[in-house]
Each structure stands twice: as structure tokens, then as C-alpha cells.
């Protein structure tokens, strides 16, 4: 009886063993397949566990970062994946996407279209570096983040093309600016009648020339602003500035348009002056855009309320209009370069979609923020914060 029992047990064990062996073989086969798949893609892939230790590196990552997988497996990722910003400073933990991802469990994407300051550089084993576009996704098992996968590619070529495009725009704009300024001066001279009285028709034609020229100057100026921003060449000249005054000057300049459109424009500011250390010329770009947009995208007899308040450590400028609004499905693209919403085209054919892009990059350079709330057909409210510094 005992022998029979032993034989049965041996048989059971054999069956169990075979089952396990085939399960293991299956897992091995899947693993080999996965590794072959990950190994053959062109983008670099680095996977880390929840402590940030490297679990897997594919062939492309080995080549791009110039090391062998055996050298790095099980090591903390900071040792092999040094990330830097444009200035060559190592990204602190809070700014490192891999760490951010492990902490938040949210996918993080940086693309090739970011401004230079936002580009992340990967440092290779030999200490040379390259700009990278990266996607970091959390690995989630049963609701818990157990690691992260970083997929990245070298965007040196994209950056080079982008740079030469920007340089071309910058060169063309500079060359155009000089003759346009000359046209403006001479037109103003003719208009001032110092050179003789103009007939009614001559005056009318001259006005058309003047308006067209001013439009071109504005376009060239914003193109120059954008190319300086894209090249990271904006120099901030901080000084103690009254931001209330900056806003007032722009509102004054917009008065002609406000009057033309018979709009009601209210400016609210309880304090006599609102001083902080910032670059008033840069701030002008931001205020000019949100204020002129409110006027531009509000139909005749509409109402606009602009206010500046203290809000904690910031001054907060808000501008509310009763204009055409921004369609919900297009709101997330509003700060993109050259983007214009569909309804903006029909309301105001003239526009370039560069203003808000420049405004956002500029206010971020000054340490502030810009955002908006809007409802199509009802109106829009833009907000701008400016840090209070003494
Ligand atoms: P532009 O005004 O030259 O088109 P901007 O970059 O200043 O370019 O603005 C981008 C787009 O944002 C506009 O084309 C328009 O669709 C939308 N927009 C901006 N401000 C407003 C506003 N106050 N009301 C409605 N739409 C706006």
C-alpha cells in the first residue's frame, strides 16, 4: 500500500513539475520576445523599479548613452542617466521626470518643440551630451506604481533645423525692420503737413499706406520677439517698476480701437502704484497681448473689465471680456505658436497666432504665469501673475 502511495506521489510530482516547466518555458519565451521587441526599436528604453534602480536597458539606449547593460543593471538610475538643463546644471530630483513620475504615477512627456530652456539633456558615459525628447510612463500593477519606463530619442537634428529656421526668421525680420521704420517716418512727415498741404485723396491714400506699414511693423516686432524667445536670447533687465503704469500705458494705446468699436472699458486698481522688481519692457509684451486681444475679440459695444490686485506673493492682472470666447475643444492649443481658433478667423481675419505664445514664454521668463477661462459666445477672462519682489 505504501509503495502504491509513493508511486502516486511520484506521478503527481512529475505532472506538477512538467506543468511548471512548461509555464516557465512559456514565461521565458514571452520574455525573449519582449526583449527582442524592445531591443529592436530605435528609441532608447530604460526601465527602473520603484526605488529608481535600473531594471532594463535596450540596445538603442546602450548605444545612445554609451554603456553596456551589464554595467548598469541594479544601479540607481542617476548614476547612468544624468539629466541636465540647457545651462548644464544637473536636474534636481523634483525636476527630474523619472523621479516625478515615480512620485506622481503620471505620464510625463517632453517633446521636440519645447523652448531651449525646457529641453532636457542626457549626459553620455563619455560626458558629451545630447538634447532628448522623452516620455516617462509609470508601470502600474494592481493600482500601485512599481516602476517607470523612460523612452527617449536624440533630437539634435530637429534642434539644428529649428535653430536655422529661427535664425532665418530673425535675419529676415531685422532686414525688414529698417525700411519699414523709414516708411513710417516719411509717412509721418507727409502727414504732419510740414512738406505741404495734402489733398483729400492724397491724405486718404497716405492713411492706408500708414496703417498697412504699422501692421507690418507689429508683425515684424512679434516675429523678432518670438525668435529671441526661441533662441533663449531674451535678456531680462530687472528694475523697480510700477506695473499699474505699464498697464495704463497700454490701455491708453488701445483707446483708439476701443473707441472705434464703441466698447466700454473699465480699469480697476485700488492702489496708487504697484511696484515690484521686474522687466517692464518684457511685461509690456504680455499685457499688450492680453489687453489688445480682449479688445480685438469683443464685438461692438461689448464690455471689458481689467483689474490688478495683490494676490499673496503676486500681483494678479485679470481681464474679462464679453467677446466671442474660445471654443472648448480648441482651448488647450491656444498658447501654441501660430494657433488661432476657428471663430477668431471669421471675427478677425487679421492675426498671426504668435501673441499668446510670446506672452506665455515671456511671463514664465519673469517668474509669472498666464491662464484663462472662456466660454464660446459668452466671453473670456485672462489671468496673469507677476511675482512681487523688492
Ligand atoms: P492672434 O490674436 O494674432 O490670432 P494670439 O496668439 O494673440 O494670436 O491669440 C491666439 C488665439 O487665441 C486667437 O487667434 C484667438 O483664437 C484666441 N484668443 C486670444 N484671446 C482671446 C480673447 N480675448 N477672446 C477670444 N479668443 C481669444
Coordinates of C-alpha atoms and ligand atoms in Angstrom, one line a residue:
X1 CA 0.0 0.0 0.0
X2 CA 2.8 2.3 0.9
X3 CA 4.6 1.6 -2.3
X4 CA 1.4 2.4 -4.2
X5 CA 1.1 5.7 -2.4
X6 CA 4.7 6.6 -3.1
X7 CA 4.3 5.8 -6.8
X8 CA 1.2 8.0 -6.9
X9 CA 3.0 10.8 -5.2
X10 CA 5.9 10.5 -7.7
X11 CA 3.5 10.6 -10.6
X12 CA 1.8 13.7 -9.2
X13 CA 5.1 15.4 -8.7
X14 CA 6.1 14.6 -12.2
X15 CA 2.9 16.1 -13.6
X16 CA 3.3 19.2 -11.4
X17 CA 7.0 19.5 -12.4
X18 CA 6.1 19.2 -16.1
X19 CA 3.4 21.8 -15.7
X20 CA 5.7 24.2 -14.0
X21 CA 8.4 23.6 -16.6
X22 CA 6.1 24.4 -19.4
X23 CA 4.8 27.5 -17.6
X24 CA 8.4 28.6 -17.1
X25 CA 9.2 27.9 -20.7
X26 CA 6.2 30.0 -21.7
X27 CA 7.3 32.9 -19.5
X28 CA 10.9 32.6 -20.8
X29 CA 9.6 32.7 -24.4
X30 CA 7.5 35.8 -23.6
X31 CA 10.5 37.5 -22.0
X32 CA 12.7 36.7 -25.0
X33 CA 10.0 38.1 -27.3
X34 CA 9.6 41.3 -25.3
X35 CA 13.4 41.8 -25.1
X36 CA 13.7 41.3 -28.8
X37 CA 10.9 43.8 -29.4
X38 CA 12.3 46.4 -27.0
X39 CA 15.8 45.8 -28.3
X40 CA 14.9 46.4 -31.9
X41 CA 13.1 49.7 -31.5
X42 CA 15.1 52.8 -32.4
X43 CA 14.2 54.8 -29.3
X44 CA 16.2 54.4 -26.1
X45 CA 14.3 52.5 -23.3
X46 CA 15.3 52.4 -19.7
X47 CA 13.1 50.8 -17.1
X48 CA 13.5 51.3 -13.4
X49 CA 11.9 49.8 -10.3
X50 CA 10.1 51.9 -7.7
X51 CA 13.4 52.8 -5.9
X52 CA 14.7 54.1 -9.2
X53 CA 17.1 51.1 -9.7
X54 CA 17.7 50.2 -13.4
X55 CA 15.9 47.0 -14.4
X56 CA 16.2 47.0 -18.1
X57 CA 18.1 48.9 -20.8
X58 CA 17.6 48.3 -24.5
X59 CA 20.2 48.3 -27.3
X60 CA 19.4 51.8 -28.5
X61 CA 19.8 53.2 -25.0
X62 CA 23.1 51.4 -24.6
X63 CA 24.3 53.0 -27.9
X64 CA 23.0 56.5 -27.2
X65 CA 24.3 56.6 -23.6
X66 CA 27.5 54.7 -24.4
X67 CA 27.5 51.9 -21.9
X68 CA 26.7 48.2 -21.6
X69 CA 23.6 46.9 -19.9
X70 CA 25.6 44.7 -17.5
X71 CA 27.4 47.8 -16.2
X72 CA 24.2 49.5 -15.1
X73 CA 21.6 46.9 -14.1
X74 CA 20.5 47.2 -10.5
X75 CA 22.3 50.6 -10.1
X76 CA 20.4 53.8 -9.2
X77 CA 19.4 55.5 -12.5
X78 CA 21.0 58.8 -11.5
X79 CA 24.4 57.1 -11.9
X80 CA 23.8 56.3 -15.6
X81 CA 21.2 58.7 -16.7
X82 CA 22.5 62.1 -15.8
X83 CA 20.0 64.7 -16.9
X84 CA 20.8 68.4 -17.3
X85 CA 19.1 71.6 -18.3
X86 CA 20.2 74.0 -21.1
X87 CA 22.7 75.6 -18.7
X88 CA 24.4 72.4 -17.9
X89 CA 23.0 72.1 -14.4
X90 CA 22.1 68.7 -13.2
X91 CA 18.3 68.4 -12.8
X92 CA 17.4 68.3 -9.1
X93 CA 15.2 65.4 -8.1
X94 CA 12.0 67.5 -8.2
X95 CA 12.6 68.4 -11.8
X96 CA 13.8 65.0 -12.9
X97 CA 10.9 63.5 -14.9
X98 CA 11.8 59.9 -13.8
X99 CA 11.5 60.9 -10.2
X100 CA 8.5 63.0 -10.8
X101 CA 6.9 60.0 -12.5
X102 CA 7.7 57.6 -9.7
X103 CA 6.2 60.0 -7.2
X104 CA 3.1 61.0 -9.1
X105 CA 2.3 57.9 -11.1
X106 CA 1.5 60.2 -14.0
X107 CA 2.9 60.0 -17.6
X108 CA 5.3 62.8 -18.4
X109 CA 6.1 63.9 -22.0
X110 CA 8.6 66.5 -23.2
X111 CA 8.6 67.0 -26.9
X112 CA 11.0 68.4 -29.5
X113 CA 9.1 71.6 -29.8
X114 CA 9.8 73.0 -26.4
X115 CA 11.9 76.2 -25.9
X116 CA 15.6 75.7 -25.2
X117 CA 15.2 76.4 -21.5
X118 CA 12.8 73.5 -21.2
X119 CA 14.9 71.0 -23.1
X120 CA 16.4 68.1 -21.1
X121 CA 19.9 67.0 -22.0
X122 CA 21.2 63.4 -21.4
X123 CA 24.8 63.1 -20.5
X124 CA 26.6 60.2 -22.0
X125 CA 29.2 58.0 -20.4
X126 CA 32.0 60.0 -22.1
X127 CA 30.4 63.2 -20.7
X128 CA 29.2 64.6 -24.0
X129 CA 25.5 65.3 -24.1
X130 CA 22.5 65.5 -26.4
X131 CA 19.0 67.0 -26.2
X132 CA 16.3 64.4 -25.8
X133 CA 12.6 64.2 -26.2
X134 CA 11.3 61.9 -23.6
X135 CA 8.2 60.0 -22.4
X136 CA 8.2 58.6 -18.9
X137 CA 5.3 56.3 -18.1
X138 CA 4.6 54.6 -14.8
X139 CA 4.4 50.8 -14.5
X140 CA 1.3 50.1 -12.5
X141 CA 0.5 46.8 -11.0
X142 CA -2.8 46.3 -9.1
X143 CA -3.1 50.1 -8.7
X144 CA 0.4 50.6 -7.3
X145 CA 3.3 52.2 -9.1
X146 CA 6.1 49.6 -9.2
X147 CA 8.4 51.4 -11.5
X148 CA 8.7 53.6 -14.6
X149 CA 9.7 53.3 -18.2
X150 CA 11.6 56.1 -19.9
X151 CA 11.5 56.1 -23.7
X152 CA 13.7 58.8 -25.3
X153 CA 15.3 59.9 -28.5
X154 CA 18.0 62.2 -29.6
X155 CA 16.6 65.5 -31.0
X156 CA 19.9 67.1 -32.0
X157 CA 18.9 67.2 -35.7
X158 CA 15.5 68.7 -35.0
X159 CA 17.1 71.3 -32.8
X160 CA 19.6 72.2 -35.5
X161 CA 16.9 72.6 -38.2
X162 CA 14.8 74.6 -35.7
X163 CA 17.7 76.8 -35.0
X164 CA 18.5 77.6 -38.6
X165 CA 14.8 78.3 -39.2
X166 CA 14.7 80.7 -36.3
X167 CA 17.9 82.3 -37.5
X168 CA 16.4 82.8 -40.9
X169 CA 13.3 84.4 -39.5
X170 CA 15.4 86.6 -37.2
X171 CA 17.6 87.8 -40.1
X172 CA 14.7 88.5 -42.4
X173 CA 12.9 90.4 -39.7
X174 CA 15.9 92.5 -38.9
X175 CA 16.4 93.4 -42.5
X176 CA 12.7 94.3 -43.0
X177 CA 12.5 96.4 -39.8
X178 CA 14.8 99.2 -41.1
X179 CA 13.0 100.0 -44.3
X180 CA 9.6 99.7 -42.6
X181 CA 10.8 102.3 -40.0
X182 CA 11.9 104.6 -42.7
X183 CA 8.5 104.3 -44.4
X184 CA 6.8 105.2 -41.1
X185 CA 9.0 108.3 -40.6
X186 CA 8.4 109.6 -44.1
X187 CA 4.7 108.9 -43.9
X188 CA 4.5 110.8 -40.6
X189 CA 6.4 113.7 -42.1
X190 CA 4.0 113.9 -45.0
X191 CA 1.0 113.7 -42.6
X192 CA 2.4 116.4 -40.4
X193 CA 2.0 118.8 -43.5
X194 CA 5.4 120.2 -42.9
X195 CA 6.1 119.3 -46.5
X196 CA 3.0 121.0 -47.8
X197 CA -0.8 120.6 -47.5
X198 CA -2.3 117.3 -48.8
X199 CA -5.4 117.0 -50.9
X200 CA -8.3 114.9 -49.6
X201 CA -7.5 111.9 -51.8
X202 CA -3.7 112.1 -51.0
X203 CA -4.5 112.1 -47.3
X204 CA -6.8 109.1 -47.7
X205 CA -4.1 107.1 -49.6
X206 CA -1.4 108.1 -47.1
X207 CA -3.6 106.8 -44.3
X208 CA -3.9 103.5 -46.0
X209 CA -0.1 103.3 -46.5
X210 CA 0.5 104.3 -42.9
X211 CA -1.9 101.7 -41.5
X212 CA -0.5 98.9 -43.7
X213 CA 3.0 99.8 -42.7
X214 CA 2.1 99.8 -39.0
X215 CA 0.6 96.4 -39.3
X216 CA 3.8 95.1 -40.9
X217 CA 5.9 96.7 -38.1
X218 CA 3.8 95.0 -35.5
X219 CA 4.1 91.6 -37.2
X220 CA 7.9 92.0 -37.6
X221 CA 8.2 93.0 -34.0
X222 CA 6.3 90.0 -32.7
X223 CA 8.4 87.8 -35.1
X224 CA 11.6 89.2 -33.6
X225 CA 10.2 88.7 -30.0
X226 CA 9.4 85.1 -30.8
X227 CA 12.8 84.3 -32.5
X228 CA 14.6 85.8 -29.5
X229 CA 12.5 83.8 -27.1
X230 CA 13.0 80.6 -29.1
X231 CA 16.8 81.2 -29.2
X232 CA 16.8 81.8 -25.5
X233 CA 18.3 85.2 -26.2
X234 CA 16.0 87.4 -24.2
X235 CA 17.9 89.5 -21.7
X236 CA 15.9 90.3 -18.6
X237 CA 16.6 93.8 -17.4
X238 CA 15.1 94.0 -13.9
X239 CA 14.3 97.3 -12.3
X240 CA 11.8 98.5 -9.8
X241 CA 8.7 99.0 -11.9
X242 CA 5.1 100.1 -11.4
X243 CA 3.1 97.5 -13.2
X244 CA -0.1 99.6 -12.9
X245 CA 1.6 102.2 -15.1
X246 CA 2.7 99.5 -17.6
X247 CA -1.0 98.5 -17.9
X248 CA -2.2 102.1 -18.1
X249 CA 0.1 103.0 -21.0
X250 CA -1.1 100.0 -23.0
X251 CA -4.8 100.8 -22.3
X252 CA -4.1 104.4 -23.4
X253 CA -2.6 103.0 -26.7
X254 CA -5.7 100.8 -27.2
X255 CA -8.1 103.7 -26.7
X256 CA -8.4 104.3 -30.5
X257 CA -9.6 100.8 -31.1
X258 CA -11.9 100.8 -28.0
X259 CA -13.5 103.9 -29.3
X260 CA -13.8 102.6 -32.9
X261 CA -15.6 99.6 -31.5
X262 CA -17.7 101.6 -29.1
X263 CA -16.7 99.3 -26.2
X264 CA -17.0 100.0 -22.6
X265 CA -13.5 99.5 -21.0
X266 CA -13.1 99.6 -17.2
X267 CA -9.8 99.6 -15.4
X268 CA -9.9 98.8 -11.7
X269 CA -6.9 99.1 -9.4
X270 CA -7.3 100.1 -5.8
X271 CA -3.7 101.0 -5.0
X272 CA -2.0 104.1 -6.3
X273 CA 1.0 102.2 -7.5
X274 CA 2.0 98.6 -7.6
X275 CA 5.8 98.3 -7.6
X276 CA 7.9 95.2 -8.0
X277 CA 11.2 94.3 -9.4
X278 CA 10.7 93.0 -13.0
X279 CA 11.5 93.9 -16.6
X280 CA 8.9 96.5 -17.6
X281 CA 9.6 96.1 -21.4
X282 CA 9.1 92.3 -21.2
X283 CA 6.0 92.8 -19.2
X284 CA 4.7 95.1 -21.8
X285 CA 4.7 92.2 -24.3
X286 CA 2.5 90.2 -22.0
X287 CA 0.0 93.0 -21.1
X288 CA -0.2 94.3 -24.6
X289 CA -1.2 90.9 -25.9
X290 CA -4.0 90.1 -23.4
X291 CA -5.4 93.6 -23.5
X292 CA -5.3 94.0 -27.3
X293 CA -6.8 90.5 -27.7
X294 CA -9.7 91.4 -25.4
X295 CA -10.5 94.5 -27.5
X296 CA -9.9 92.6 -30.8
X297 CA -12.1 89.6 -30.0
X298 CA -15.0 91.6 -28.4
X299 CA -17.7 92.8 -30.9
X300 CA -19.0 96.3 -31.0
X301 CA -20.5 97.8 -27.8
X302 CA -19.0 94.9 -25.7
X303 CA -17.7 95.3 -22.2
X304 CA -14.2 94.8 -20.9
X305 CA -13.0 94.9 -17.3
X306 CA -9.3 94.9 -16.5
X307 CA -8.1 94.8 -12.9
X308 CA -4.9 94.5 -10.9
X309 CA -4.9 93.1 -7.4
X310 CA -2.5 91.8 -4.8
X311 CA -2.8 88.0 -4.5
X312 CA -0.4 86.5 -1.9
X313 CA 3.1 86.8 -3.3
X314 CA 1.9 88.0 -6.6
X315 CA 0.2 90.8 -8.4
X316 CA -2.7 89.4 -10.4
X317 CA -3.9 91.1 -13.6
X318 CA -7.2 89.9 -14.9
X319 CA -9.0 90.9 -18.0
X320 CA -12.6 89.9 -18.7
X321 CA -14.3 90.5 -22.0
X322 CA -17.8 89.8 -23.3
X323 CA -16.4 88.7 -26.6
X324 CA -16.5 85.7 -29.0
X325 CA -14.9 83.3 -26.5
X326 CA -12.7 80.3 -27.2
X327 CA -14.3 77.0 -28.3
X328 CA -13.8 74.4 -25.7
X329 CA -12.2 71.8 -28.0
X330 CA -9.5 74.3 -29.0
X331 CA -8.7 75.8 -25.6
X332 CA -5.7 73.6 -24.9
X333 CA -4.0 74.8 -28.1
X334 CA -4.3 78.5 -27.5
X335 CA -0.7 79.1 -26.4
X336 CA 0.8 77.1 -29.3
X337 CA 2.8 79.0 -31.8
X338 CA 0.7 80.2 -34.8
X339 CA -2.5 78.7 -33.5
X340 CA -5.8 80.6 -34.0
X341 CA -9.2 79.3 -33.1
X342 CA -11.8 78.9 -35.9
X343 CA -14.1 81.6 -34.6
X344 CA -11.2 84.1 -34.4
X345 CA -10.6 83.7 -38.1
X346 CA -14.1 84.7 -39.0
X347 CA -14.3 87.5 -36.5
X348 CA -10.9 89.0 -37.2
X349 CA -9.1 87.7 -40.3
X350 CA -6.0 89.6 -39.4
X351 CA -3.9 87.9 -36.8
X352 CA -0.9 85.6 -36.6
X353 CA -1.3 83.4 -33.5
X354 CA 2.1 84.4 -32.2
X355 CA 1.0 86.8 -29.4
X356 CA -0.1 84.4 -26.7
X357 CA 2.8 82.1 -27.5
X358 CA 5.2 85.0 -26.9
X359 CA 3.2 86.2 -23.9
X360 CA 3.4 82.8 -22.2
X361 CA 7.1 82.3 -22.7
X362 CA 7.8 85.9 -21.6
X363 CA 5.8 85.8 -18.4
X364 CA 7.3 82.5 -17.5
X365 CA 10.8 84.1 -18.0
X366 CA 9.7 86.7 -15.5
X367 CA 8.6 84.0 -13.0
X368 CA 4.9 84.5 -13.5
X369 CA 2.0 82.6 -15.0
X370 CA -0.7 83.1 -17.6
X371 CA -4.0 81.2 -18.0
X372 CA -7.6 81.8 -19.0
X373 CA -11.3 80.7 -18.6
X374 CA -13.6 81.0 -21.6
X375 CA -16.9 80.1 -23.0
X376 CA -17.6 80.4 -26.7
X377 CA -20.1 83.1 -27.4
X378 CA -20.0 84.5 -23.9
X379 CA -16.6 85.8 -23.2
X380 CA -13.1 85.2 -22.0
X381 CA -11.1 86.0 -18.9
X382 CA -7.3 86.0 -18.9
X383 CA -5.2 86.0 -15.8
X384 CA -1.5 87.0 -15.4
X385 CA 0.5 86.8 -12.2
X386 CA 3.7 88.8 -11.6
X387 CA 5.8 87.9 -8.6
X388 CA 6.2 90.6 -6.0
X389 CA 9.9 91.2 -5.4
X390 CA 11.6 94.0 -3.6
Ligands
LIG1 P1 -3.8 86.4 -32.8 O1 -4.7 87.3 -31.9 O2 -2.9 87.2 -33.6 O3 -4.6 85.4 -33.6 P2 -2.8 85.3 -30.3 O4 -1.6 84.4 -30.1 O5 -2.8 86.6 -29.6 O6 -2.9 85.5 -31.8 O7 -4.1 84.5 -29.9 C1 -4.2 83.2 -30.3 C2 -5.7 82.8 -30.4 O8 -6.3 82.8 -29.1 C3 -6.5 83.8 -31.2 O9 -6.4 83.7 -32.6 C4 -7.9 83.5 -30.7 O10 -8.4 82.4 -31.3 C5 -7.7 83.2 -29.2 N1 -7.9 84.3 -28.3 C6 -7.0 85.0 -27.6 N2 -7.5 86.0 -26.8 C7 -8.9 85.9 -27.0 C8 -10.0 86.5 -26.4 N3 -9.8 87.5 -25.5 N4 -11.2 86.1 -26.8 C9 -11.4 85.1 -27.7 N5 -10.3 84.5 -28.3 C10 -9.1 84.8 -27.9

